[in-house]
Coordinates of C-alpha atoms in Angstrom, one line a residue:
X4 CA 0.0 0.1 -0.1
X5 CA 1.1 3.7 -0.6
X6 CA 1.8 5.5 2.6
X7 CA 2.1 9.0 1.1
X8 CA -0.2 11.0 -1.1
X9 CA 1.6 12.6 -3.9
X10 CA 0.2 16.0 -5.1
X11 CA 0.4 15.9 -8.9
X12 CA -0.2 18.8 -10.9
X13 CA -1.9 17.7 -14.0
X14 CA -0.6 19.1 -17.3
X15 CA -2.0 17.8 -20.5
X16 CA -2.1 20.9 -22.6
X17 CA -1.7 24.5 -21.5
X18 CA -5.1 26.3 -22.7
X19 CA -6.8 29.3 -21.3
X20 CA -9.8 28.4 -19.0
X21 CA -13.1 30.1 -18.7
X22 CA -12.6 33.2 -16.7
X23 CA -8.8 33.6 -17.7
X24 CA -7.6 37.2 -17.6
X25 CA -6.2 38.8 -20.9
X26 CA -3.6 41.6 -20.7
X27 CA -4.2 44.3 -23.3
X28 CA -1.4 46.4 -24.7
X29 CA -2.2 49.2 -27.3
X30 CA -0.5 51.6 -29.6
X31 CA -2.9 53.8 -31.6
X32 CA -2.0 55.6 -34.8
X33 CA -2.9 58.9 -33.5
X34 CA -0.3 58.3 -30.6
X35 CA -2.9 58.7 -27.9
X36 CA -1.6 55.3 -26.6
X37 CA 1.9 54.1 -27.0
X38 CA 2.4 50.5 -26.0
X39 CA 0.0 51.3 -23.1
X40 CA -1.5 48.6 -21.0
X41 CA -5.2 48.9 -21.1
X42 CA -7.8 47.4 -18.6
X43 CA -7.7 43.6 -18.7
X44 CA -10.3 41.5 -20.4
X45 CA -11.8 38.0 -19.5
X46 CA -12.4 35.0 -21.5
X47 CA -16.0 33.8 -21.2
X48 CA -17.9 30.9 -22.5
X49 CA -19.3 31.1 -26.0
X50 CA -18.2 32.6 -29.4
X51 CA -19.3 36.2 -29.2
X52 CA -21.7 38.1 -31.2
X53 CA -19.6 40.2 -33.7
X54 CA -19.2 39.5 -37.2
X55 CA -15.5 39.5 -37.3
X56 CA -14.1 36.4 -35.7
X57 CA -10.4 35.7 -34.9
X58 CA -10.1 32.1 -34.1
X59 CA -7.0 30.8 -32.3
X60 CA -6.1 27.1 -33.0
X61 CA -3.2 25.9 -30.8
X62 CA -3.2 22.5 -32.5
X63 CA -1.8 24.1 -35.7
X64 CA 1.7 24.9 -35.1
X65 CA 4.3 26.6 -37.3
X66 CA 7.9 27.8 -36.9
X67 CA 9.7 28.1 -33.7
X68 CA 10.8 31.8 -32.9
X69 CA 14.4 33.2 -32.2
X70 CA 12.9 36.7 -31.6
X71 CA 12.6 40.2 -32.6
X72 CA 15.5 42.9 -32.6
X73 CA 17.5 45.5 -34.6
X74 CA 21.1 45.9 -35.8
X75 CA 23.9 47.1 -33.6
X76 CA 25.9 48.8 -36.4
X77 CA 29.0 50.8 -35.5
X78 CA 27.0 53.9 -35.6
X79 CA 24.5 52.7 -33.1
X80 CA 27.1 51.3 -30.7
X81 CA 29.3 54.4 -30.9
X82 CA 26.3 56.6 -29.9
X83 CA 25.4 54.2 -27.2
X84 CA 28.7 54.2 -25.7
X85 CA 29.9 57.8 -26.3
X86 CA 26.8 60.0 -26.4
X87 CA 25.1 58.8 -23.3
X88 CA 26.2 58.8 -19.7
X89 CA 26.9 55.4 -18.0
X90 CA 23.7 55.7 -16.1
X91 CA 21.7 56.7 -19.2
X92 CA 23.5 53.9 -21.3
X93 CA 22.5 51.3 -18.6
X94 CA 18.8 52.5 -18.5
X95 CA 18.5 52.4 -22.2
X96 CA 20.0 49.0 -22.6
X97 CA 18.0 47.6 -19.9
X98 CA 14.8 49.1 -21.5
X99 CA 15.6 47.6 -24.8
X100 CA 16.9 44.2 -24.0
X101 CA 15.7 43.2 -20.6
X102 CA 12.8 40.6 -20.7
X103 CA 11.6 41.6 -17.4
X104 CA 10.1 45.1 -17.7
X105 CA 12.0 46.1 -21.1
X106 CA 11.3 45.2 -24.7
X107 CA 13.2 42.0 -24.5
X108 CA 14.8 42.3 -27.9
X109 CA 16.4 39.0 -28.4
X110 CA 17.7 38.9 -32.1
X111 CA 20.6 41.3 -33.1
X112 CA 22.3 41.6 -36.4
X113 CA 26.0 42.8 -36.6
X114 CA 28.1 43.9 -39.4
X115 CA 31.3 42.0 -40.1
X116 CA 33.4 45.2 -40.8
X117 CA 31.6 48.3 -41.8
X118 CA 28.3 49.0 -43.5
X119 CA 27.5 52.4 -44.5
X120 CA 26.7 52.9 -40.9
X121 CA 30.1 53.3 -39.4
X122 CA 32.6 55.9 -38.6
X123 CA 34.6 55.1 -41.5
X124 CA 35.0 52.1 -43.9
X125 CA 36.9 49.1 -42.7
X126 CA 37.2 45.3 -42.6
X127 CA 39.1 43.0 -40.1
X128 CA 42.1 42.7 -42.3
X129 CA 42.7 45.9 -44.3
X130 CA 46.1 46.2 -46.1
X131 CA 47.9 49.0 -48.0
X132 CA 47.1 49.1 -51.6
X133 CA 48.8 46.4 -53.6
X134 CA 49.5 44.2 -50.5
X135 CA 47.7 41.0 -49.3
X136 CA 47.6 38.9 -46.3
X137 CA 47.1 35.2 -47.3
X138 CA 47.7 34.0 -43.7
X139 CA 45.5 36.6 -42.1
X140 CA 48.4 37.7 -39.9
X141 CA 46.9 41.3 -39.7
X142 CA 43.3 39.9 -39.0
X143 CA 41.8 41.8 -35.8
X144 CA 38.4 42.6 -34.5
X145 CA 40.0 45.2 -32.1
X146 CA 37.9 47.9 -33.7
X147 CA 34.7 46.2 -32.6
X148 CA 36.1 45.9 -29.2
X149 CA 35.8 49.7 -28.8
X150 CA 32.1 49.9 -29.2
X151 CA 30.2 47.2 -30.6
X152 CA 31.4 44.3 -28.4
X153 CA 30.8 46.2 -25.1
X154 CA 27.3 47.1 -26.1
X155 CA 26.6 43.4 -27.1
X156 CA 28.1 42.1 -23.9
X157 CA 25.7 44.4 -21.9
X158 CA 22.8 43.3 -24.0
X159 CA 23.7 39.7 -23.4
X160 CA 23.8 40.3 -19.7
X161 CA 20.4 41.6 -19.8
X162 CA 19.0 38.9 -22.0
X163 CA 20.8 35.5 -22.0
X164 CA 18.5 34.3 -24.9
X165 CA 20.1 36.9 -27.1
X166 CA 21.0 35.6 -30.5
X167 CA 23.4 37.2 -32.9
X168 CA 23.5 37.0 -36.8
X169 CA 26.6 38.5 -38.7
X170 CA 26.8 39.7 -42.2
X171 CA 29.7 41.1 -44.2
X172 CA 29.1 44.1 -46.5
X173 CA 32.5 43.5 -48.2
X174 CA 35.5 41.4 -48.0
X175 CA 38.7 43.1 -47.5
X176 CA 39.8 45.1 -50.6
X177 CA 42.7 42.7 -51.3
X178 CA 40.6 39.9 -51.7
X179 CA 38.5 41.5 -54.4
X180 CA 39.2 42.0 -58.1
X181 CA 38.2 45.7 -57.9
X182 CA 40.7 46.4 -55.0
X183 CA 38.2 48.4 -53.1
X184 CA 35.5 48.0 -50.5
X185 CA 33.0 49.9 -52.7
X186 CA 31.5 47.5 -55.3
X187 CA 33.2 44.8 -57.1
X188 CA 33.2 41.1 -55.9
X189 CA 35.2 38.4 -54.2
X190 CA 38.1 37.0 -56.3
X191 CA 37.6 33.4 -56.9
X192 CA 41.1 32.7 -55.8
X193 CA 40.2 34.1 -52.3
X194 CA 37.4 31.6 -51.4
X195 CA 39.6 29.6 -49.1
X196 CA 41.2 32.5 -47.3
X197 CA 37.8 34.4 -46.9
X198 CA 36.2 31.3 -45.4
X199 CA 39.1 31.3 -42.8
X200 CA 38.3 35.0 -42.2
X201 CA 34.8 33.9 -41.2
X202 CA 36.3 31.4 -38.9
X203 CA 38.6 34.0 -37.3
X204 CA 35.7 36.4 -36.9
X205 CA 33.4 33.8 -35.2
X206 CA 36.2 32.6 -32.9
X207 CA 37.1 36.2 -32.1
X208 CA 33.6 37.1 -31.0
X209 CA 33.4 33.8 -28.9
X210 CA 36.5 34.8 -27.1
X211 CA 34.5 37.8 -25.7
X212 CA 31.7 35.8 -24.6
X213 CA 29.6 36.5 -27.6
X214 CA 28.5 33.3 -29.6
X215 CA 27.4 33.9 -33.0
X216 CA 24.1 31.9 -33.9
X217 CA 24.0 32.6 -37.7
X218 CA 26.1 34.2 -40.6
X219 CA 25.0 35.1 -44.1
X220 CA 27.4 34.9 -46.8
X221 CA 27.0 38.3 -48.1
X222 CA 24.7 41.3 -47.4
X223 CA 22.6 42.1 -50.4
X224 CA 24.6 40.1 -52.9
X225 CA 22.8 41.6 -55.9
X226 CA 23.8 45.3 -54.8
X227 CA 27.3 46.2 -55.8
X228 CA 27.5 50.1 -55.1
X229 CA 30.4 52.5 -55.8
X230 CA 29.1 54.7 -53.0
X231 CA 29.3 52.4 -50.0
X232 CA 30.9 49.2 -48.8
X233 CA 29.4 46.4 -50.9
X234 CA 30.2 43.2 -52.8
X235 CA 28.3 41.4 -55.5
X236 CA 27.9 37.7 -55.3
X237 CA 26.2 35.5 -58.0
X238 CA 24.2 32.6 -57.1
X239 CA 26.9 30.3 -58.5
X240 CA 29.6 32.0 -56.4
X241 CA 27.7 32.0 -53.3
X242 CA 26.7 28.2 -53.7
X243 CA 30.4 27.4 -54.4
X244 CA 31.6 29.5 -51.5
X245 CA 29.1 28.0 -48.9
X246 CA 29.2 24.4 -50.3
X247 CA 33.0 24.1 -51.0
X248 CA 34.6 26.4 -48.6
X249 CA 32.7 28.2 -45.8
X250 CA 30.7 25.2 -44.7
X251 CA 33.6 22.8 -44.6
X252 CA 35.7 25.4 -42.9
X253 CA 33.0 25.7 -40.1
X254 CA 32.8 22.1 -39.7
X255 CA 36.6 21.6 -39.5
X256 CA 36.7 24.3 -36.8
X257 CA 33.9 22.9 -34.9
X258 CA 31.7 26.2 -35.3
X259 CA 28.2 25.5 -34.8
X260 CA 26.9 28.9 -36.3
X261 CA 24.4 28.2 -39.1
X262 CA 25.0 29.5 -42.6
X263 CA 22.1 31.4 -44.1
X264 CA 22.0 32.3 -47.8
X265 CA 20.7 35.2 -49.8
X266 CA 20.2 38.1 -47.4
X267 CA 18.4 40.5 -49.9
X268 CA 15.1 41.7 -51.0
X269 CA 11.8 39.6 -51.4
X270 CA 11.7 40.3 -55.1
X271 CA 14.6 38.3 -55.8
X272 CA 13.6 35.1 -53.9
X273 CA 14.6 32.9 -56.6
X274 CA 18.3 33.7 -55.8
X275 CA 17.5 31.8 -52.5
X276 CA 16.0 28.8 -54.3
X277 CA 19.1 28.4 -56.5
X278 CA 21.5 28.3 -53.7
X279 CA 19.4 26.1 -51.4
X280 CA 18.8 23.7 -54.1
X281 CA 22.6 23.4 -54.9
X282 CA 23.7 20.0 -53.8
X283 CA 26.9 21.0 -52.0
X284 CA 25.5 24.3 -50.7
X285 CA 22.4 22.5 -49.3
X286 CA 24.5 20.5 -46.9
X287 CA 25.5 23.6 -45.1
X288 CA 22.8 26.1 -45.7
X289 CA 20.2 26.2 -42.9
X290 CA 18.0 28.7 -44.9
X291 CA 17.5 32.0 -46.3
X292 CA 17.3 35.7 -45.1
X293 CA 15.2 38.4 -46.6
X294 CA 15.0 42.2 -46.7
X295 CA 11.8 44.2 -47.1
X296 CA 12.8 47.0 -49.4
X297 CA 11.4 45.6 -52.7
X298 CA 8.9 42.9 -53.6
X299 CA 6.2 41.1 -51.5
X300 CA 6.5 39.1 -48.1
X301 CA 4.8 36.2 -49.5
X302 CA 8.1 35.5 -51.2
X303 CA 9.3 34.0 -47.9
X304 CA 6.6 31.3 -48.1
X305 CA 7.3 30.8 -51.8
X306 CA 10.9 29.7 -50.8
X307 CA 9.9 27.8 -47.7
X308 CA 7.3 25.8 -49.5
X309 CA 9.7 25.1 -52.4
X310 CA 11.5 22.9 -50.0
X311 CA 8.4 21.2 -48.5
X312 CA 10.3 18.0 -47.7
X313 CA 13.2 19.7 -45.9
X314 CA 13.5 22.1 -43.0
X315 CA 14.5 25.5 -44.4
X316 CA 14.8 28.3 -41.9
X317 CA 13.4 31.7 -42.9
X318 CA 14.7 34.9 -41.3
X319 CA 13.9 38.6 -41.9
X320 CA 17.0 40.7 -41.5
X321 CA 16.4 44.2 -42.6
X322 CA 14.1 47.0 -42.8
X323 CA 14.6 50.6 -41.9
X324 CA 12.2 53.5 -41.2
X325 CA 13.1 56.8 -42.6
X326 CA 12.3 60.2 -43.8
X327 CA 10.5 58.8 -46.8
X328 CA 7.8 56.8 -44.9
X329 CA 4.9 59.0 -44.0
X330 CA 3.7 59.8 -40.6
X331 CA 3.5 57.7 -37.5
X332 CA 0.3 55.9 -38.3
X333 CA 1.5 55.1 -42.0
X334 CA 4.7 53.6 -40.6
X335 CA 2.9 51.8 -37.8
X336 CA 0.5 50.1 -40.3
X337 CA 3.0 49.3 -42.8
X338 CA 5.4 47.6 -40.8
X339 CA 2.8 45.7 -38.5
X340 CA 1.2 44.4 -41.6
X341 CA 4.4 43.5 -43.5
X342 CA 7.1 42.7 -41.0
X343 CA 5.7 41.9 -37.7
X344 CA 2.6 40.1 -38.9
X345 CA 3.5 39.5 -42.5
X346 CA 7.2 38.3 -42.0
X347 CA 6.1 35.7 -39.2
X348 CA 3.1 34.6 -41.0
X349 CA 5.5 33.7 -43.8
X350 CA 7.8 31.6 -41.7
X351 CA 10.2 34.2 -40.4
X352 CA 12.0 32.9 -37.2
X353 CA 13.7 36.2 -36.4
X354 CA 12.6 39.9 -37.4
X355 CA 15.3 42.3 -37.3
X356 CA 15.1 46.0 -38.0
X357 CA 18.0 48.0 -39.2
X358 CA 19.9 50.5 -36.9
X359 CA 19.2 50.1 -33.3
X360 CA 20.1 53.7 -32.7
X361 CA 21.0 56.8 -34.8
X362 CA 21.5 60.4 -34.2
X363 CA 19.3 63.4 -34.9
X364 CA 20.9 63.8 -38.4
X365 CA 20.2 60.0 -39.3
X366 CA 23.9 59.1 -38.6
X367 CA 26.7 58.7 -38.4
X368 CA 26.8 57.3 -41.8
X369 CA 29.6 57.0 -44.5
X370 CA 29.2 59.4 -47.2
X371 CA 27.1 58.0 -50.0
X372 CA 25.2 55.8 -47.6
X373 CA 21.6 56.2 -46.5
X374 CA 21.1 59.8 -45.3
X375 CA 17.4 59.6 -44.3
X376 CA 17.4 56.4 -42.2
X377 CA 15.9 56.2 -38.8
X378 CA 17.0 54.2 -35.9
X379 CA 14.8 52.3 -33.5
X380 CA 15.6 55.1 -31.1
X381 CA 17.1 58.5 -31.8
X382 CA 19.9 59.7 -29.6
X383 CA 20.4 63.5 -29.6
X384 CA 24.1 64.3 -29.5
X385 CA 23.6 67.7 -28.0
X386 CA 21.4 66.8 -25.0
X387 CA 21.9 63.0 -24.8
X388 CA 18.1 62.6 -25.0
X389 CA 16.5 59.4 -26.2
X390 CA 13.5 59.5 -28.6
X391 CA 11.5 56.4 -29.0
X392 CA 10.6 56.1 -32.7
X393 CA 7.7 54.3 -34.3
X394 CA 9.9 51.3 -34.7
X395 CA 10.3 51.1 -31.0
X396 CA 6.6 50.5 -30.5
X397 CA 6.3 48.3 -33.6
X398 CA 9.0 46.0 -32.3
X399 CA 7.8 46.2 -28.7
X400 CA 4.3 44.9 -29.6
X401 CA 6.0 41.4 -30.4
X402 CA 9.4 41.3 -28.6
X403 CA 8.0 42.3 -25.1
X404 CA 5.6 39.3 -25.1
X405 CA 6.7 36.7 -27.6
X406 CA 9.7 34.8 -26.1
X407 CA 12.4 33.0 -27.9
X408 CA 11.3 29.5 -28.4
X409 CA 7.6 30.4 -28.9
X410 CA 5.7 28.7 -31.6
X411 CA 3.5 30.5 -34.0
X412 CA 0.0 29.0 -34.0
X413 CA -2.9 29.5 -36.3
X414 CA -5.1 32.5 -36.1
X415 CA -7.6 33.9 -38.3
X416 CA -6.6 37.1 -40.0
X417 CA -9.2 39.3 -42.0
X418 CA -7.4 41.5 -44.6
X419 CA -8.0 45.3 -44.2
X420 CA -10.1 44.6 -41.1
X421 CA -8.3 42.8 -38.3
X422 CA -5.0 41.3 -39.3
X423 CA -3.3 39.0 -36.8
X424 CA -0.4 36.6 -35.8
X425 CA -0.5 34.3 -32.8
X426 CA 2.1 32.6 -30.6
X427 CA 2.4 30.2 -27.8
X428 CA 5.3 30.8 -25.5
X429 CA 7.4 28.1 -23.9
X430 CA 5.6 28.7 -20.6
X431 CA 2.3 28.0 -22.4
X432 CA 1.0 31.6 -22.3
X433 CA -0.3 32.9 -25.6
X434 CA 0.0 36.0 -27.5
X435 CA -2.1 37.6 -30.1
X436 CA -1.2 40.6 -32.2
X437 CA -3.9 42.3 -33.9
X438 CA -3.8 45.3 -36.4
X439 CA -6.6 47.5 -37.5
X440 CA -5.3 48.9 -40.6
X441 CA -8.6 50.6 -41.7
X442 CA -9.9 54.0 -41.3
X443 CA -12.6 53.1 -38.7
X444 CA -12.7 51.2 -35.4
X445 CA -13.3 47.5 -35.7
X446 CA -15.2 45.2 -33.2
X447 CA -14.1 41.5 -33.3
X448 CA -14.3 38.4 -31.1
X449 CA -11.1 36.4 -30.2
X450 CA -12.5 32.7 -30.0
X451 CA -10.4 30.1 -28.4
X452 CA -11.5 26.6 -27.3
X453 CA -15.2 27.3 -26.7
X454 CA -14.5 30.7 -25.1
X455 CA -14.0 34.3 -26.4
X456 CA -13.3 37.9 -25.5
X457 CA -14.4 40.8 -27.5
X458 CA -12.6 44.0 -28.3
X459 CA -13.0 47.2 -30.3
X460 CA -9.8 48.3 -31.9
X461 CA -9.4 51.9 -33.0
X462 CA -8.4 52.9 -36.5
X463 CA -4.8 52.4 -37.6
X464 CA -3.9 50.8 -34.3
X465 CA -2.3 47.7 -33.0
X466 CA -3.2 45.7 -29.9
X467 CA -1.3 42.7 -28.3
X468 CA -3.3 40.4 -26.2
X469 CA -1.6 38.1 -23.7
X470 CA -3.0 35.5 -21.5
X471 CA -1.5 32.9 -19.2
X472 CA -1.3 29.2 -19.5
X473 CA -4.0 27.3 -17.6
X474 CA -4.1 23.7 -16.4
X475 CA -6.7 21.0 -17.5
X476 CA -8.7 19.9 -14.4
X477 CA -8.1 23.4 -12.7
X478 CA -11.7 24.3 -12.8
X479 CA -11.3 27.0 -10.1
X480 CA -8.4 28.7 -12.0
X481 CA -6.1 28.5 -8.8
X482 CA -3.1 27.7 -11.0
X483 CA -3.0 24.1 -9.7
X484 CA -5.1 21.0 -9.8
X485 CA -6.3 20.1 -6.2
X486 CA -9.3 18.4 -4.4
X487 CA -11.2 21.7 -4.5
X488 CA -11.5 21.2 -8.3
X489 CA -13.4 18.1 -7.7
X490 CA -16.0 19.6 -5.3
X491 CA -15.3 22.9 -3.5
X492 CA -18.6 22.5 -1.5
X493 CA -20.4 25.2 -3.3
X494 CA -23.0 24.0 -5.8
X495 CA -23.4 25.7 -9.2
X496 CA -20.6 28.4 -9.1
X497 CA -18.6 26.8 -12.0
X498 CA -15.6 26.2 -10.0
X499 CA -15.4 22.3 -9.7
X500 CA -16.1 19.3 -11.7
X501 CA -19.3 18.3 -10.0
X502 CA -20.9 21.5 -11.3
X503 CA -20.6 20.2 -14.9
X504 CA -21.4 16.5 -14.5
X505 CA -23.3 15.4 -17.6
X506 CA -22.9 18.8 -19.1
X507 CA -20.5 20.3 -21.6
X508 CA -17.2 21.5 -20.0
X509 CA -16.5 25.2 -19.7
X510 CA -13.5 24.5 -22.0
X511 CA -12.7 21.4 -23.9
X512 CA -9.3 20.8 -22.0
X513 CA -11.4 19.9 -18.9
X514 CA -12.9 16.9 -20.9
X515 CA -10.0 15.0 -19.3
X516 CA -10.6 11.5 -20.3
X517 CA -10.6 12.2 -23.9
X518 CA -7.4 14.4 -23.8
X519 CA -9.5 17.7 -24.4
X520 CA -11.0 16.6 -27.8
X521 CA -14.4 14.9 -27.3
X522 CA -16.9 13.2 -25.6
X523 CA -18.1 16.7 -25.1
X524 CA -19.6 16.4 -21.6
X525 CA -18.0 15.9 -18.1
X526 CA -18.7 12.4 -17.1
X527 CA -17.3 9.9 -14.4
X528 CA -14.4 9.0 -16.6
X529 CA -13.4 12.6 -16.3
X530 CA -13.8 12.5 -12.5
X531 CA -11.7 9.2 -12.3
X532 CA -8.9 10.8 -14.4
X533 CA -8.9 14.0 -12.2
X534 CA -8.9 12.0 -8.8
X535 CA -6.1 9.6 -10.1
X536 CA -3.9 12.7 -11.0
X537 CA -4.1 13.7 -7.5
X538 CA -3.9 10.5 -5.6
X539 CA -2.4 7.9 -8.1
X540 CA -3.7 4.8 -9.9
X541 CA -6.6 2.6 -8.8
X542 CA -8.2 5.0 -6.5
X543 CA -10.4 3.3 -4.2
X544 CA -8.6 0.0 -4.7
X545 CA -8.2 -0.6 -0.9
X546 CA -7.9 -4.4 -1.1
X547 CA -5.2 -4.0 -3.9
X548 CA -6.5 -6.5 -6.4
X549 CA -6.0 -4.0 -9.2
X550 CA -9.7 -3.4 -9.6
X551 CA -12.3 -1.2 -7.9
X552 CA -15.3 -3.1 -6.9
X553 CA -18.0 -3.4 -4.3
X554 CA -15.4 -5.6 -2.3
X555 CA -13.3 -2.3 -1.8
X556 CA -16.4 -0.5 -0.7
X557 CA -17.0 -3.0 2.0
X558 CA -13.3 -2.8 3.1
X559 CA -13.8 0.9 3.6
X560 CA -17.0 0.5 5.8
X561 CA -15.4 -0.4 9.2
X562 CA -13.0 2.6 9.0
X563 CA -15.5 5.4 9.2
X564 CA -14.0 8.3 11.1
X565 CA -10.4 6.9 11.2
X566 CA -7.3 8.7 9.9
X567 CA -7.0 7.5 6.4
X568 CA -3.6 5.7 6.9
X569 CA -3.8 4.3 3.5
X570 CA -4.9 7.1 1.2
X571 CA -6.7 4.8 -1.4
X572 CA -9.5 5.2 1.0
X573 CA -9.3 9.0 1.5
X574 CA -10.8 9.9 -1.7
X575 CA -11.4 13.6 -1.0
X576 CA -8.0 14.2 0.5
X577 CA -9.1 15.5 3.9
X578 CA -6.9 13.2 5.8
X579 CA -9.6 10.7 7.0
X580 CA -12.0 8.1 5.8
X581 CA -15.5 9.3 6.4
X582 CA -19.0 9.4 4.9
X583 CA -17.9 12.1 2.3
X584 CA -15.4 9.5 1.0
X585 CA -18.3 7.0 0.7
X586 CA -20.4 9.7 -1.2
X587 CA -17.6 10.3 -3.5
X588 CA -16.8 6.6 -3.9
X589 CA -20.5 6.1 -4.9
X590 CA -20.5 8.9 -7.3
X591 CA -17.3 7.7 -9.0
X592 CA -18.5 4.1 -9.5
X593 CA -22.1 4.4 -9.4
X594 CA -22.7 2.1 -6.4
X595 CA -25.8 2.3 -4.4
X596 CA -27.6 4.3 -7.1

């Protein structure tokens, strides 16, 4: 006989229960609310009365998420390290990266060498004109150690789930036929040394405690500009470089960073298909990265679905706000629709905006680079003040609530009315991001497992809804399954199983005997599952013959009023065998009725 009674928390599937509280966070296009927490809502039984329904289906799962974030360019890092006091810097980084109270940014892109957002052009192995460095004796990431690396170290200290993706704008000039960082392409004779350059970079960052999760072979390989650091790379060259050089070099060095191909605009999605379809490159290419400056976000699904028999990761790695983008509401709607909702509904595991921080003059930038780009925040070089731009709120509606490892789950999305994406976090909590892109307020019902809540979302606004995980069998929503969930002593309040006997459950998850799918009513099978979860197998099997019969009922009879001793007899868990246990025994097994 068992001499102890284990308390087992029953966890079959975390689903919101009737009465579950829903947090609401709102940003309006007119800026009357900016990532503002609004009054809570509550799930209730039914499906609501509004014509627009957003149904959540947790059983339909899609990609796992790495997270949301922005790029820590040299310009961003320099501003953070040099234009803010130590206290202001600490406050800003905590606000951006902390997952407890901050935005929780968890995906960061970094430049291997300079982009156009740097104090001056550079790579990690620059040589005087006409000289080369085939052994990489001159290789150094010391310039990054001045601003970029300290910023990343502080960010990682605030968010241990931070993932870094690195992309080169150009190889060193001596590795290119053009002999310059501005345009041209990698010399075919330099594939091997350039692969070693990547290895040195990843190892160098690792030595600072900064593991690189992903690298792309080339930023915007179809963009070769004479005005800023850049390098063209054909599909054939990228396939060759990844398959014959970079992939094997990483494998030989024991580097676990994943290699991602393409890293350019949606409109040229076929580039990714060619590289991922190359037999040698396919061995080492984990997926493709996309930018959002041209084309349609559905291209991400085109690439993903082309390889339906193979796991191909999709990442969204660059979009910038800027002076060209209209007003606050225009930017809010476009980026929510296309980037936060669009990119993730089209398989993106990470969503990364361009510069994390820029100054009041949209810089620092290299002459010839983007002179109208906007950072997620703007740092005023005169006052040290920080302005949170529209991209801050766009990112925050996802990054603050969707944690790394979350799975995207199915949700209805009604074009031009209420456009949505939904996620289930590793802790079982669920997140719905809903955009109203229209010019008028929209009422809609969010329907989940036979329950719903209703919301009126103002024009050109976004709301994030968050509700916690609940536990099957937790009828009273206490957070655990206990004996009060069987019978709390109050009839008809909806807080215990006996309130629903022979009736539909308040949520399908409480139909325990069928795993939350059907029989459609609460019955004695569900009661048995719930009691067994609290006491153990063969509840009521007092004579230990591995069955529950009238013989067990007779064994209990002489022990009225006694301490339970053997807890198989203490069915209601009050520490003794008494008439209440007999009553429960009868209700469980239909005896004497």
